[in-house]
Every structure is written in C-alpha cells, then in structure tokens.
Backbone as a ProteinNet text record, in pm:
[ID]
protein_1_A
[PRIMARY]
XXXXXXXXXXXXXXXXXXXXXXXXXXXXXXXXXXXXXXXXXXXXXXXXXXXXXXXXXXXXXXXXXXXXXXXXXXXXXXXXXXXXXXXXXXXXXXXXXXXXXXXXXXXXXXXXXXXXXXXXXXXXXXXXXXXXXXXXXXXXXXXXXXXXXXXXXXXXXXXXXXXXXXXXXXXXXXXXXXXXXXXXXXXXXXXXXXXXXXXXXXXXXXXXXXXXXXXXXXXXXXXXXXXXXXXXXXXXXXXXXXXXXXXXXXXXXXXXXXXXXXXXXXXXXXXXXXXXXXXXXXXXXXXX
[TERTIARY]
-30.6	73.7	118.5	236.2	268.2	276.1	374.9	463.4	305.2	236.9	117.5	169	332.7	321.1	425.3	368.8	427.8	284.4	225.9	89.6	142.9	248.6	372.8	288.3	388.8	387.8	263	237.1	151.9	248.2	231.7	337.6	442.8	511.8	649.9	657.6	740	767.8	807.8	904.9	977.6	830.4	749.1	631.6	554.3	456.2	437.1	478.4	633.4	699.8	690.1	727.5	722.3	581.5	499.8	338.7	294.8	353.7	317	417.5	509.1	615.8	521.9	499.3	452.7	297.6	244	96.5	92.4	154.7	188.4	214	327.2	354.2	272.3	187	90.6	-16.2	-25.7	-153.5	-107.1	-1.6	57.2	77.5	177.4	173.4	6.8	-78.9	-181.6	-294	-280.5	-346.8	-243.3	-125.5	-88.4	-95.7	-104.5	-159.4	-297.6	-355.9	-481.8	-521.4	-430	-454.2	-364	-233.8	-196.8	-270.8	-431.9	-465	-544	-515.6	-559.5	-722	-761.1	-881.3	-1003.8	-1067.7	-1173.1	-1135.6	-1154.2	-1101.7	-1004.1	-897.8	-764.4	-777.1	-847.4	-832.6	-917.8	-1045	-1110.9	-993	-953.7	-851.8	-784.6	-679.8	-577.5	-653.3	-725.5	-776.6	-889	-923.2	-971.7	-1106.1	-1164.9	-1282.3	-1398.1	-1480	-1640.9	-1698.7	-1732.9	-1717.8	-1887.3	-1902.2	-2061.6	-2172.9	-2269.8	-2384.5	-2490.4	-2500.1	-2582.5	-2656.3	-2653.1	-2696.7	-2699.3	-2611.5	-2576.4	-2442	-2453.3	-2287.6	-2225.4	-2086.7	-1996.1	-1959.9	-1896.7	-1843.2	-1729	-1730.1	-1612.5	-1486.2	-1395.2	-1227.4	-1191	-1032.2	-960.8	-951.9	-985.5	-921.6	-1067.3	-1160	-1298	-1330.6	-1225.6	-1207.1	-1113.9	-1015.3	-925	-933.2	-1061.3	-1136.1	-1228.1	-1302.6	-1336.5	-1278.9	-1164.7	-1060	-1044.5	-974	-950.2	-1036	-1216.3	-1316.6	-1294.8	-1320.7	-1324.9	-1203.9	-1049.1	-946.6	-963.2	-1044.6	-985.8	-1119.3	-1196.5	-1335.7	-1307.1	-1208.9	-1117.8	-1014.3	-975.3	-825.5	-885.1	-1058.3	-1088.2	-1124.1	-1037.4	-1146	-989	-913.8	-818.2	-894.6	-798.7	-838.2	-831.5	-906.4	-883.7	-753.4	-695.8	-595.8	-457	-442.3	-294.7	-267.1	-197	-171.3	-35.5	-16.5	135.5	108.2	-28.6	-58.9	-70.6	-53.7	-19.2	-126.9	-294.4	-404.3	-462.8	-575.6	-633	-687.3	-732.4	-756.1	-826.5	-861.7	-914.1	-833.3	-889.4	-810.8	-770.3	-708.6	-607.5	-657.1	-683.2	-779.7	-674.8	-737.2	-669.7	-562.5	-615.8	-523.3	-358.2	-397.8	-295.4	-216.9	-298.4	-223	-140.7	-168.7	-106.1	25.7	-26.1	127.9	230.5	164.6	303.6	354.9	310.9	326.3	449.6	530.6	618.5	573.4	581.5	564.8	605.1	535.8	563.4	723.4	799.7	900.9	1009.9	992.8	1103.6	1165.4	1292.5	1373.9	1424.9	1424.8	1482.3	1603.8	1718.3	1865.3	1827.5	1808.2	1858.6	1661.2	1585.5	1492	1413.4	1248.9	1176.6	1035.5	967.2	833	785.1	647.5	504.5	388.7	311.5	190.1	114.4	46.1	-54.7	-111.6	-95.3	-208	-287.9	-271.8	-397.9	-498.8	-510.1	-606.6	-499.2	-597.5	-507.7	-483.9	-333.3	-263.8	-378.2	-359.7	-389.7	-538.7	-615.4	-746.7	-888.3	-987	-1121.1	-1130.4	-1094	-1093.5	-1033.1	-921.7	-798.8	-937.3	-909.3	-940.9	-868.6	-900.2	-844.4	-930.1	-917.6	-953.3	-872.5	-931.2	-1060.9	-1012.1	-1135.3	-1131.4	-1066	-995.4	-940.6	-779.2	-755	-630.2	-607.2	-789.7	-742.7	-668.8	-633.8	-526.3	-430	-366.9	-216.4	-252.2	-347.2	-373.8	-426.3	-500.5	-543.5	-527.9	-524.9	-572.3	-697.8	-730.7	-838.3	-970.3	-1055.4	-1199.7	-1244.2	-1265.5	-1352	-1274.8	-1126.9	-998.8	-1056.7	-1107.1	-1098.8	-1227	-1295.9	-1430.2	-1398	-1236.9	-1205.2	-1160.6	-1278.4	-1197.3	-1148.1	-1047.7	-978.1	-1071.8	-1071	-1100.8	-1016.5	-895.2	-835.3	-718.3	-684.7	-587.6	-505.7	-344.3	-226.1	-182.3	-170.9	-91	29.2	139.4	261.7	355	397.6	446.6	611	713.9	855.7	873.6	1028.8	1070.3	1218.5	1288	1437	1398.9	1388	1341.6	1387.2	1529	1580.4	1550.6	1532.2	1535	1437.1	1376.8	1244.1	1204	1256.4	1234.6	1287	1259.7	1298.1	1232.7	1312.8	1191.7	1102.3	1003.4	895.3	820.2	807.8	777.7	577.3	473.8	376.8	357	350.4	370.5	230.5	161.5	27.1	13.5	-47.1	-79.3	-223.7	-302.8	-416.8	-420.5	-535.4	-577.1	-705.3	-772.6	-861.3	-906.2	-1047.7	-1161	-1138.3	-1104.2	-1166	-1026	-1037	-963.9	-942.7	-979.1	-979.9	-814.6	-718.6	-560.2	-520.6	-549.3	-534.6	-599.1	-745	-820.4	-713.8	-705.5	-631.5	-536.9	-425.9	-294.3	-345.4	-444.1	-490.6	-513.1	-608.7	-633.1	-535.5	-432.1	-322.2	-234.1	-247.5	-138.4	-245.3	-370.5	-433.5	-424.7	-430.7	-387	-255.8	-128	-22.7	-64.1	-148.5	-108	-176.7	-315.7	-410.9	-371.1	-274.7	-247.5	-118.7	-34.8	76	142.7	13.4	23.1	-3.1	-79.5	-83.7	-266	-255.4	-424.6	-382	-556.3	-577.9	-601.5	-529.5	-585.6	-653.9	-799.4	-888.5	-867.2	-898.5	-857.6	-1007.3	-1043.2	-1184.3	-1178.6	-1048.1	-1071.1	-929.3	-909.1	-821.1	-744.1	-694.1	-668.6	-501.7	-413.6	-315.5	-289.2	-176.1	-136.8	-62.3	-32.1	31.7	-2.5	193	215.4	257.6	292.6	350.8	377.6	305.2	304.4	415.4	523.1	636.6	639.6	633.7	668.2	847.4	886.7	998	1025.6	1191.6	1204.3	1114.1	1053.4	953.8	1087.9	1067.4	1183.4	1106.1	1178	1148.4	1096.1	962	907.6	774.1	700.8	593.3	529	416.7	317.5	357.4	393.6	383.2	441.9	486.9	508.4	512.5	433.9	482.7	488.4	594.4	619.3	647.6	630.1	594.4	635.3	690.4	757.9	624.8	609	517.6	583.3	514.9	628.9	520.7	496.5	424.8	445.9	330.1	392.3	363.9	451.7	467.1	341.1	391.9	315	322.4	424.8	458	403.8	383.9	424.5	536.3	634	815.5	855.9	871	941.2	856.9	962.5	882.7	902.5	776.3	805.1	783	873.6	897.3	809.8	767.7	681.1	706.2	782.5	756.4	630.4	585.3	487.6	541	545.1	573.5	461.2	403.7	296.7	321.8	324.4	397.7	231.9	230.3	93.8	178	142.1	153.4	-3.9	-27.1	-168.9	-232.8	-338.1	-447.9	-361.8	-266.8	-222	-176	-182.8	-64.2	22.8	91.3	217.9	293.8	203.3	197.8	324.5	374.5	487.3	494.1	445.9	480.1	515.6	664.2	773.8	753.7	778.7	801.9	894.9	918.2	964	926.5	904.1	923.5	1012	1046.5	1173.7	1164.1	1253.1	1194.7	1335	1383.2	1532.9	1387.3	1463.1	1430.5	1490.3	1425.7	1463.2	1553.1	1427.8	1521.5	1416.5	1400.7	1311.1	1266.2	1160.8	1131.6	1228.6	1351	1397.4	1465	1498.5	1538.6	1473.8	1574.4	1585.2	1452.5	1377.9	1238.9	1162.6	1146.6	1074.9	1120.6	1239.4	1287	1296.4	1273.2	1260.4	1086.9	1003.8	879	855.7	910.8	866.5	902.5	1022.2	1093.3	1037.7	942.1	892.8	773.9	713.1	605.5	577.8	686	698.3	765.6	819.7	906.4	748.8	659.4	566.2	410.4	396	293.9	321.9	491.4	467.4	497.8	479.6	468.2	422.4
362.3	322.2	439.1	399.2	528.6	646.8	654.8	775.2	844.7	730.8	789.7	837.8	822.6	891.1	996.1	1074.1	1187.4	1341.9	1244.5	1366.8	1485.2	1476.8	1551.9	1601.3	1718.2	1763.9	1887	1948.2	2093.8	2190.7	2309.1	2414.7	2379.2	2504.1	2477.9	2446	2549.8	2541.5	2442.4	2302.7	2227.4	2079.8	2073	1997.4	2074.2	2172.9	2221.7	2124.9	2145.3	2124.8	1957.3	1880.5	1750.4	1662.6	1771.5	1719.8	1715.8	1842	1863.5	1790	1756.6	1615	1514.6	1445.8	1345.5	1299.1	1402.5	1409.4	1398.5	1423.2	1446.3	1325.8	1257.5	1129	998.3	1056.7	966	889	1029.6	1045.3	978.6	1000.3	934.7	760.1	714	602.6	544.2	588.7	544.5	496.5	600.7	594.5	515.3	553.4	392.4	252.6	227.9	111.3	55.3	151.5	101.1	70.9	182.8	92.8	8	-30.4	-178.4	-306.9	-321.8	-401.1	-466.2	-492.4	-601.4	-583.9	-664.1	-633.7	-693	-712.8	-719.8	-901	-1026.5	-1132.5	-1097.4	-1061	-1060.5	-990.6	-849.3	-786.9	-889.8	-938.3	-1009.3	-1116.6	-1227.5	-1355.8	-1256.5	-1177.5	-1091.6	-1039.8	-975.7	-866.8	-986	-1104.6	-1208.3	-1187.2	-1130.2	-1045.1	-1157.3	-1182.4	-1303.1	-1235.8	-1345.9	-1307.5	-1372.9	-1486.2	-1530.2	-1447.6	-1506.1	-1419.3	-1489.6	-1614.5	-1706.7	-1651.1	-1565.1	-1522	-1603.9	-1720.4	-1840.6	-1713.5	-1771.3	-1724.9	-1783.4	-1748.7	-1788.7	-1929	-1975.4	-2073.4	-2043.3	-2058.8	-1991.3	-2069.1	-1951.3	-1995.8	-1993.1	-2024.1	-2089.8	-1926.4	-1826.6	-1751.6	-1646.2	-1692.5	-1709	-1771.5	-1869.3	-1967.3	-1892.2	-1840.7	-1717.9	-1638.8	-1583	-1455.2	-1506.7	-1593.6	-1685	-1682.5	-1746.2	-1786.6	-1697.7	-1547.1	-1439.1	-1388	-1351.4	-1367.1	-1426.2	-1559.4	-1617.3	-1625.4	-1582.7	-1600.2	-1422.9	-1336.7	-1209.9	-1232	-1317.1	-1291.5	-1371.8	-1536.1	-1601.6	-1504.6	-1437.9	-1290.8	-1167.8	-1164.7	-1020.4	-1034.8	-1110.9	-1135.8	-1048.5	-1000.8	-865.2	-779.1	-714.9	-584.2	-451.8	-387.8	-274	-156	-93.8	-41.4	-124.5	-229.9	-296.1	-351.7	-247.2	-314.9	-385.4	-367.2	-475.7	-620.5	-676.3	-819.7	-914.8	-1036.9	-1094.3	-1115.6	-1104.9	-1093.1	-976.3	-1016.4	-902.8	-795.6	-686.1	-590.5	-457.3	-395.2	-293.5	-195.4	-61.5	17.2	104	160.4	275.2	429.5	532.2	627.8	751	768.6	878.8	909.7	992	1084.9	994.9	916.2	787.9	702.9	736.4	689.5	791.2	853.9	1009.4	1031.5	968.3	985.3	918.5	818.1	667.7	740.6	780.1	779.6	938.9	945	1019.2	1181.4	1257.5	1417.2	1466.5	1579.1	1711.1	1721.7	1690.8	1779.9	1668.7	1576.3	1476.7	1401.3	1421.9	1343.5	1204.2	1119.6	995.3	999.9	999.9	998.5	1136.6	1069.9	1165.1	1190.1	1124.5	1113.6	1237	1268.8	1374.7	1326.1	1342.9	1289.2	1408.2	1422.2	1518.5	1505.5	1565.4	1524.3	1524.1	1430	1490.3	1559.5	1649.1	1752.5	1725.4	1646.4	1603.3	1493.7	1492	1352.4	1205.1	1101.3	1020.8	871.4	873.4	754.4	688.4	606.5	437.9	481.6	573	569.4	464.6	514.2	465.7	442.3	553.9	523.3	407.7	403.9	260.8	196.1	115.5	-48	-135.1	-281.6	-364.5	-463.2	-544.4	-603.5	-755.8	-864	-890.5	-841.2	-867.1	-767.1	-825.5	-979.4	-1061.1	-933	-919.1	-840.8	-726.2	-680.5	-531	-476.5	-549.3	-548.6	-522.6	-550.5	-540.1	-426.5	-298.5	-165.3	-86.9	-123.3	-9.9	-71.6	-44.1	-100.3	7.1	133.7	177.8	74.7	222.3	170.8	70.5	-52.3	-77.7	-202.7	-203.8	-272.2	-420.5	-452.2	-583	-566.9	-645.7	-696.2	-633.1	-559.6	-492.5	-334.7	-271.9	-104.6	-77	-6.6	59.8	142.7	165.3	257.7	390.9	396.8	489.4	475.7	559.9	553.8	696.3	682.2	842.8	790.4	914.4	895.4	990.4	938.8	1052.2	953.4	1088.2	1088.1	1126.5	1014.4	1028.7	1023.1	1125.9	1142.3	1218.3	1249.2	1337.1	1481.2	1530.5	1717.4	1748	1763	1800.3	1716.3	1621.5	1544.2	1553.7	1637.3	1626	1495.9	1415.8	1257.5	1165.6	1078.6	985.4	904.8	800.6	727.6	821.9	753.3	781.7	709.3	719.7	616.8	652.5	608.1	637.6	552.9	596.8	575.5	575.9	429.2	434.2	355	404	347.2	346.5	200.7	165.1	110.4	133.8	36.3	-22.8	-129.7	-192.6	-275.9	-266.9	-298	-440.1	-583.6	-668.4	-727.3	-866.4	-901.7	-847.9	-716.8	-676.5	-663.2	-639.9	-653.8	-783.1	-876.1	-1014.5	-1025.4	-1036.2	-1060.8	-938.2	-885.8	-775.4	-871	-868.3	-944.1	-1078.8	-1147.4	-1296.9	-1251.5	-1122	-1102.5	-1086	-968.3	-963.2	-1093.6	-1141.2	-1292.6	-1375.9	-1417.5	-1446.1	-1346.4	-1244.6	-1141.2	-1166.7	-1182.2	-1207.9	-1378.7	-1389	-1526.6	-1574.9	-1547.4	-1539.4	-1454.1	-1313.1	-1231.4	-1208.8	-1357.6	-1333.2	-1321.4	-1359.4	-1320.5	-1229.7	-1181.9	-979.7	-979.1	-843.2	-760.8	-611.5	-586.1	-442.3	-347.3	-254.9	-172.8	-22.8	-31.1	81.1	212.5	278.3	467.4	496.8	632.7	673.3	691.8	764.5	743.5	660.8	591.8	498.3	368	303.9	148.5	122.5	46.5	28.7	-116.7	-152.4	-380.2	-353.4	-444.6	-500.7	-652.1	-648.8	-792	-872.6	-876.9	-965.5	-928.8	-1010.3	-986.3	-1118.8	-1041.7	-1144.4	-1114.7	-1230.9	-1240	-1178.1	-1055.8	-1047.6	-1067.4	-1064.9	-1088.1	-907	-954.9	-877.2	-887.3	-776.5	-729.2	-818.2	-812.8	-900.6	-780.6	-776.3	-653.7	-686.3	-687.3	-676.1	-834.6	-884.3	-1008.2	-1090.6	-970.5	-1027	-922.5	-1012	-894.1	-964.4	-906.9	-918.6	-833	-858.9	-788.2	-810.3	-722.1	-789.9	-710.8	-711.1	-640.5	-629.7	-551.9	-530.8	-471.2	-568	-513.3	-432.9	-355.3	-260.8	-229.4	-275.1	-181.4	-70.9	-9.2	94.6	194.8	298	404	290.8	242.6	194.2	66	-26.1	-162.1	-246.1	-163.5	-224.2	-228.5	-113.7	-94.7	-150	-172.4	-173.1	-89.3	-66.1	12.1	-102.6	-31.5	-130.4	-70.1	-146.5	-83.6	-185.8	-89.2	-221	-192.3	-310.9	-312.7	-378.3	-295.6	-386.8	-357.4	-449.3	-398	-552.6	-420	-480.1	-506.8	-623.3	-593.4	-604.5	-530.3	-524.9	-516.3	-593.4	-611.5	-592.9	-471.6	-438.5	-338.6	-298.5	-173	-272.6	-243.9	-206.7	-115	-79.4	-37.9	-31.9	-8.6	-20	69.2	21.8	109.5	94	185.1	146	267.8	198.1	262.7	269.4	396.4	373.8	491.8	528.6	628.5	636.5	768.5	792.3	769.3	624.8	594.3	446	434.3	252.2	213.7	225.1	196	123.1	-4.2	-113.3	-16.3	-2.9	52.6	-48.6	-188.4	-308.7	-337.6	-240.1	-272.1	-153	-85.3	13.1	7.5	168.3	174.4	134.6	37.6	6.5	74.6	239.2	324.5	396.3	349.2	436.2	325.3	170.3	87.5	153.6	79.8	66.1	199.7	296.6	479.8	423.5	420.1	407	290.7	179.1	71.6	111.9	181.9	198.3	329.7	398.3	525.9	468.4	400	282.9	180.1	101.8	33.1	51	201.9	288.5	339.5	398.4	483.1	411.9	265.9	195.5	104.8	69.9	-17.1	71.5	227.9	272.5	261.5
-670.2	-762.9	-847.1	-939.1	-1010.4	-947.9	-846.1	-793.5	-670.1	-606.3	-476.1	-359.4	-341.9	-261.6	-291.7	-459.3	-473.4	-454.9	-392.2	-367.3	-290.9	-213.8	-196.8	-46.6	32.3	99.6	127.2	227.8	185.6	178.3	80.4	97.5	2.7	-33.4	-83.9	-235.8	-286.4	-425.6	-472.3	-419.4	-445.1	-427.4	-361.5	-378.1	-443.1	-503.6	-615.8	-742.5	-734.6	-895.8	-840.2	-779.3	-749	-782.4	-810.8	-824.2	-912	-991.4	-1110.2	-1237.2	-1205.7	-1216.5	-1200.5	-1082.2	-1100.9	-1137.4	-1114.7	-1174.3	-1386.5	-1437.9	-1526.3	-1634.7	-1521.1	-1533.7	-1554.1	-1422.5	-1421.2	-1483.2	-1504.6	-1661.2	-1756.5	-1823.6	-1915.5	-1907.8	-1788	-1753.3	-1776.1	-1675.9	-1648.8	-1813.4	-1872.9	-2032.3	-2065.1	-2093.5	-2218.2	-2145.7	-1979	-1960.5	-2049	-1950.7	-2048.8	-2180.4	-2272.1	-2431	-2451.4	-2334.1	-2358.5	-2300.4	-2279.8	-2227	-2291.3	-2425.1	-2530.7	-2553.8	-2654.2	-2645.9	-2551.1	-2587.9	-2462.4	-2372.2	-2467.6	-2396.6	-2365.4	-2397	-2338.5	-2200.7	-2214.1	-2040.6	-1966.5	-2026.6	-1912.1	-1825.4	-2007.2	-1885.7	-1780.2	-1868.2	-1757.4	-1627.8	-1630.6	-1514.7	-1432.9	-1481.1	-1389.3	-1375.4	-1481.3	-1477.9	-1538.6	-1432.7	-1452.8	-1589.1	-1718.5	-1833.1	-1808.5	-1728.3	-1736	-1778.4	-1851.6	-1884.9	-1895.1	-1819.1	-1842.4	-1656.5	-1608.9	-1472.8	-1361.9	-1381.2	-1273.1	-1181.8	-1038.7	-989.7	-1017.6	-996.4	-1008.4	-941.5	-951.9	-828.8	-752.2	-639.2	-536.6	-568.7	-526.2	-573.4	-446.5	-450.6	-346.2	-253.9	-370	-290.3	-205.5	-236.1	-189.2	-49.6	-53.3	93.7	146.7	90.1	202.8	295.3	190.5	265.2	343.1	359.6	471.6	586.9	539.3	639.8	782.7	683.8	692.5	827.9	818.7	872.3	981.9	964.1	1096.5	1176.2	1128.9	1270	1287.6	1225.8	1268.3	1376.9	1426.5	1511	1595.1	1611.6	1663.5	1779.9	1685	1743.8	1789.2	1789.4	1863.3	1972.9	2080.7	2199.1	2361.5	2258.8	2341.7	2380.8	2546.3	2596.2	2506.8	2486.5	2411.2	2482	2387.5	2378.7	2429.5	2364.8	2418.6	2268.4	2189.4	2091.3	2049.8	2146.9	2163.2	2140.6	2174.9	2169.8	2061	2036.3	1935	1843.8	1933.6	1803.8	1814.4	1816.4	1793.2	1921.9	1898.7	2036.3	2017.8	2104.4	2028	1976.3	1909.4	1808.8	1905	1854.2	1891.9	1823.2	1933.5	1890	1793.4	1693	1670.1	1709.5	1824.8	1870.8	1911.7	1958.5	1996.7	1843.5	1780.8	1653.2	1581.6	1582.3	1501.7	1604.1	1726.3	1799.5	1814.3	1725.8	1709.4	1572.6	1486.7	1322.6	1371.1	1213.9	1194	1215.1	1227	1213	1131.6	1066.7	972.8	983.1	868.6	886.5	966.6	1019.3	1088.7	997.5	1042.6	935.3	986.6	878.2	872.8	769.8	844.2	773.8	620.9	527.8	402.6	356.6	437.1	362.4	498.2	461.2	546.8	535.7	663.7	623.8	626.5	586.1	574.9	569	606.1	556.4	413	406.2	197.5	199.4	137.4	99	-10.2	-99.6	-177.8	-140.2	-8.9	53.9	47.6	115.3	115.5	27.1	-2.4	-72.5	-141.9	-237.5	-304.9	-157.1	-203.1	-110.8	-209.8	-149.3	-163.2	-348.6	-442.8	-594.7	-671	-547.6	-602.7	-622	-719.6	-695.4	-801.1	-754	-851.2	-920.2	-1001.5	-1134.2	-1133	-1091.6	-971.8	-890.1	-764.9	-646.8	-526.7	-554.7	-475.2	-437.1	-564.2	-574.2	-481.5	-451.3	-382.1	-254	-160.9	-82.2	-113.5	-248.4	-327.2	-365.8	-370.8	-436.6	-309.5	-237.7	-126.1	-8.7	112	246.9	320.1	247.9	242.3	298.2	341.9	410.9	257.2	331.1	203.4	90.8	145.4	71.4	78.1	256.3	290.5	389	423.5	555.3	635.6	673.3	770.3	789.6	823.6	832.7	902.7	893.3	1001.2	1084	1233.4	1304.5	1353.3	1304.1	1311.5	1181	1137.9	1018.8	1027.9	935.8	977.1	881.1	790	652.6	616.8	604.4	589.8	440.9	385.4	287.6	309.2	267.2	279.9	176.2	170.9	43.6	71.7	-51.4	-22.4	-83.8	28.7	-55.1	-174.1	-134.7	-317.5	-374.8	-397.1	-535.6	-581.6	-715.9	-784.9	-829.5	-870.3	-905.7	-826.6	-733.2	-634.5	-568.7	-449.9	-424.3	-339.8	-299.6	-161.3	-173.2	5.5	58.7	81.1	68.9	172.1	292.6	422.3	533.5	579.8	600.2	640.7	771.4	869.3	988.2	1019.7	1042.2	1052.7	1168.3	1261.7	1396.6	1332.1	1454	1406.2	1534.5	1517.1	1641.6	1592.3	1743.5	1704.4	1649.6	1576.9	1534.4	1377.4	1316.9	1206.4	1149.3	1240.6	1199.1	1116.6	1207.5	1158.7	1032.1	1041.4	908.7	801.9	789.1	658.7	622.4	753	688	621	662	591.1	451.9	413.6	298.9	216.4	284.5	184.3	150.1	237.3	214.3	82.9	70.5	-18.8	-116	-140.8	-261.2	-347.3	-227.3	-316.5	-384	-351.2	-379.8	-483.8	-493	-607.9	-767.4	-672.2	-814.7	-856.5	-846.4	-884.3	-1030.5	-1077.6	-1227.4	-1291.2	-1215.3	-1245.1	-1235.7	-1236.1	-1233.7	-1297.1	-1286.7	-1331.1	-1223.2	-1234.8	-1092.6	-1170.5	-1140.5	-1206.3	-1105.8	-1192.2	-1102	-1218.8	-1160.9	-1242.5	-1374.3	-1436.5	-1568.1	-1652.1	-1598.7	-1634.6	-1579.1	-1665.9	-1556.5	-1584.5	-1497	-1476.1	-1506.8	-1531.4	-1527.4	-1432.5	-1359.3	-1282.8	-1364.5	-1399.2	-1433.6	-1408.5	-1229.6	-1196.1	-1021.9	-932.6	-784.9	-741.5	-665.7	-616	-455.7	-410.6	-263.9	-238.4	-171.7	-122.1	73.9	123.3	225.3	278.7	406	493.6	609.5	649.4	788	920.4	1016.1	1142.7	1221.5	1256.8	1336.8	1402.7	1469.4	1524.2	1536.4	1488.2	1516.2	1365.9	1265.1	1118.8	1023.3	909.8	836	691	569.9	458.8	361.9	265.2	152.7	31.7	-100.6	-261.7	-295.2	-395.8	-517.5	-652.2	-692.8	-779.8	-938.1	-1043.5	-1142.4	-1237.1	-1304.4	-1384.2	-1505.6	-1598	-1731.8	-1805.8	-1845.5	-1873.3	-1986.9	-2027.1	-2126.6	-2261	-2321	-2456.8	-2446	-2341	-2338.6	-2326.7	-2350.8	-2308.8	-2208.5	-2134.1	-2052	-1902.8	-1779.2	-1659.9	-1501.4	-1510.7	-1361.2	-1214.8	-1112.8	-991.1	-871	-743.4	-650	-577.2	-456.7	-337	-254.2	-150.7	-38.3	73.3	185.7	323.6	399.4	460.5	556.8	702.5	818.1	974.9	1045	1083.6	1209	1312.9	1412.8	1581	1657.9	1735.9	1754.7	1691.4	1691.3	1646.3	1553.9	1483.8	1432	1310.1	1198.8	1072.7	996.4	971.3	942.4	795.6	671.7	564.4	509.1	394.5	329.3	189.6	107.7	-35.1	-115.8	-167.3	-226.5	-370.8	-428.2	-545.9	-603.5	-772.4	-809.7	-943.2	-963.3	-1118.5	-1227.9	-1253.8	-1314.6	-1351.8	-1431	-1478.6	-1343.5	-1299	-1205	-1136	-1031	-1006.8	-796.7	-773.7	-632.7	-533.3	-574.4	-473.8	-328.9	-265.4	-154.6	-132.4	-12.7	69.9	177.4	135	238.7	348.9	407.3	545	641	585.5	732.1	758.8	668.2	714	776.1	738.4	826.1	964.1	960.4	1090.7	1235.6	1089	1199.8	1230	1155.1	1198.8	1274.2	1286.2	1393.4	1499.8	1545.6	1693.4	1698.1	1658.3	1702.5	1733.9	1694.5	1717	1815.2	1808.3	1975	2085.9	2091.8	2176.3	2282.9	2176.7	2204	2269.6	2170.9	2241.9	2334	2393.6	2556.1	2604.3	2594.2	2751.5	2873.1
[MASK]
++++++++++++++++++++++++++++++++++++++++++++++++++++++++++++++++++++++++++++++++++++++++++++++++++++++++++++++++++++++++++++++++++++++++++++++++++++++++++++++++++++++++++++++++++++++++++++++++++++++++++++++++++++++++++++++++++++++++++++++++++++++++++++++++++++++++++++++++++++++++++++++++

C-alpha cells in the first residue's frame, strides 16, 4: 500500500528520484496513520483485534468457516494434470522458468505505461500484514498471506517513466501446487467480505487504516476474477487515499494487480490496458 509499487525500477536517475519521492511519502503517510488510530479500545474494535484475557479461545467467525471452506474446495480442485494451467480448477504449478515467461519483461511497454523489474525485493511481501488476520489477502498474497503458497511467483512493476508522481501498477504472478489457486481466491473473496469496514495493515515500524474495503466491477478473464477499491486514511486524518486490487485466476496461476498513486486523486480502477496487455501475454503463451 502507499505507492508499493513505487519500489521502482533497477537503475536510472528518474527511479532513484521516484523512490526517494515515494519512500518519503510513505513514512509520513504511514506514521500519521498510526497516531490516527485512537486509543487503545478504539484500535482494538477497529483493527478486530481479540481483546480476551480470560485464556478461553475465541469462538470461530463466519469468516473462520471461509477459510475452511477455502481448504477443502482448493483439495476438492487439486486433483489436475500438472502443467495445464488453462483448466478451470486446480493443477499443478507452473515452474519458474515458465512463469517469468508468461509475465511482462524489463523495459516492455504497455501503451503510455513500462514495466520493470523491483529492485528493492518484492511488493506488499512477507512484512505486510493485517489487523485481524482474516483481512490479509486484501494486503499481501505473499508466502504465508493464505494456507496457500505459491510455488512459483514474478513480480514487475508498471508505471509512466516521466512522471515522478503517478499511478503504478504492481504486477504479480503466482502458480500453485494442487488446488492452492482456488483456495486463495476463496480467501480473498472472504477478506473483502469480513473487512469491509476497514482494518489495520502493520509494516515493522508502523501501521496503516484502511477504512473501507468495496467490492468493484473485476474484468472478464480467466476461471475468476475479483476486484476492490480500497479507501485509506491519510497523514492528518482528513484526507483520503485510493488503491485498487484486481486479482485473475487461470488454473493453477493468479494474476494480481494493485494500483495506486501518490496523491489523494481517486484513480477509478487499475488500468485497463495493463490487465488486458498481461492476460493476452498470458493466455497467448500458456495454450501453446
């Protein structure tokens, strides 16, 4: 969140200054979230955080039965030939090398926009987390997000060169042993749905709100697709920042996209022309 996929490009004076722009930003955003997050009851209700101290568990929520759910159709959906990820459940993963060759390249352009690779490691990774942990699908798809890891993962960063402040996109592509595709998208679909009233998303030395998770229209592409608008608040408490999420399954693969910018401007969606450059470079490349 907050400008992740301005971790920018490797190389180049113009990502340099783009980093140090949005790194900057971040910090800032990121700290006045956190001292807008009331005092201690208040973050617990908000951030959904088990306040018990009587050492009983909890009792399971609806969205406890999700992730259940989730589980058993992704073990239901793993019973595909490996490498056919064209298929409607689940199958095996797609190696590396085969994934990196569906995903965008160094330097390829999509209309006005350019992908690259990160050079600061990758996107909304392993540190993301969220506050409860039902939420964390809506913050990472990282090892570790959901019951399901990826076995292969390609991360590229889109953006408009010149523009020091703009959108970008991060461009994440995950395979997955088994019916592990399916189970994710179940989780995320229980995520929007549990945290539509917002969460906390923790980073190591500071925490973020998200105040508000909205279901938007998801493009027509692959086995599935959904997408959320994420609304954010700001350094002061007034103002709000916008973040979209689209994430495509095609068999065993997902197809993640989340847009944002350094700017309170309301973007509207991720792109078009970059879904749609990355799906048809995608299912051009895996029914061969």
């Amino acid at each position: 969140m907050f400008g992740a996929g301005n971790q920018g490009r490797s190389g180049g004076r113009r990502a340099r200054l783009r980093r140090a722009a949005a790194l900057a930003l971040v910090g800032a955003v990121l700290t006045g979230a956190a001292a807008c997050g009331g005092d201690g009851a208040a973050d617990g209700d908000k951030g959904g955080k088990d306040a018990r101290t009587d050492g009983k568990a909890p009792a399971s929520t609806p969205a406890d039965a999700d992730a259940e759910d989730a589980a058993e159709s992704a073990a239901s959906a793993g019973s595909g030939e490996s490498g056919t990820p064209g298929t409607s459940g689940g199958s095996g993963a797609l190696s590396q090398r085969d994934l990196t060759a569906l995903a965008f390249t160094d330097g390829e352009k999509i209309g006005k926009y350019t992908a690259g690779e990160f050079s600061l490691g990758e996107p909304q990774g392993e540190d993301y987390t969220a506050d409860p942990a039902t939420c964390q699908p809506l913050v990472s798809l990282a090892k570790g997000a959901t019951a399901f890891d990826p076995a292969s993962e390609v991360h590229r960063n889109v953006d408009v060169a010149e523009e020091m402040v703009g959108t970008t996109v991060a461009v994440q592509l995950r395979s997955y042993n088994g019916g592990g595709a399916v189970g994710v998208m179940k989780a995320l679909g229980a995520a929007g749905k549990a945290c539509a009233g917002g969460f906390v998303e923790n980073r190591a030395v500071a925490k973020g709100q998200y105040l508000k998770v909205e279901p938007v229209k998801a493009p027509d592409h692959g086995d599935e697709a959904q997408a959320y608008r994420f609304t954010i608040l700001d350094v002061k408490g007034t103002l709000k920042l916008y973040e979209y999420l689209t994430v495509v399954r095609s068999g065993a693969t997902t197809l993640s996209f989340r847009a944002d910018i350094l700017d309170t401007k309301d973007i509207g969606k991720v792109p078009e022309e970059v879904i749609t450059a990355q799906w048809k470079k995608f299912e051009a490349a895996s029914t061969r």
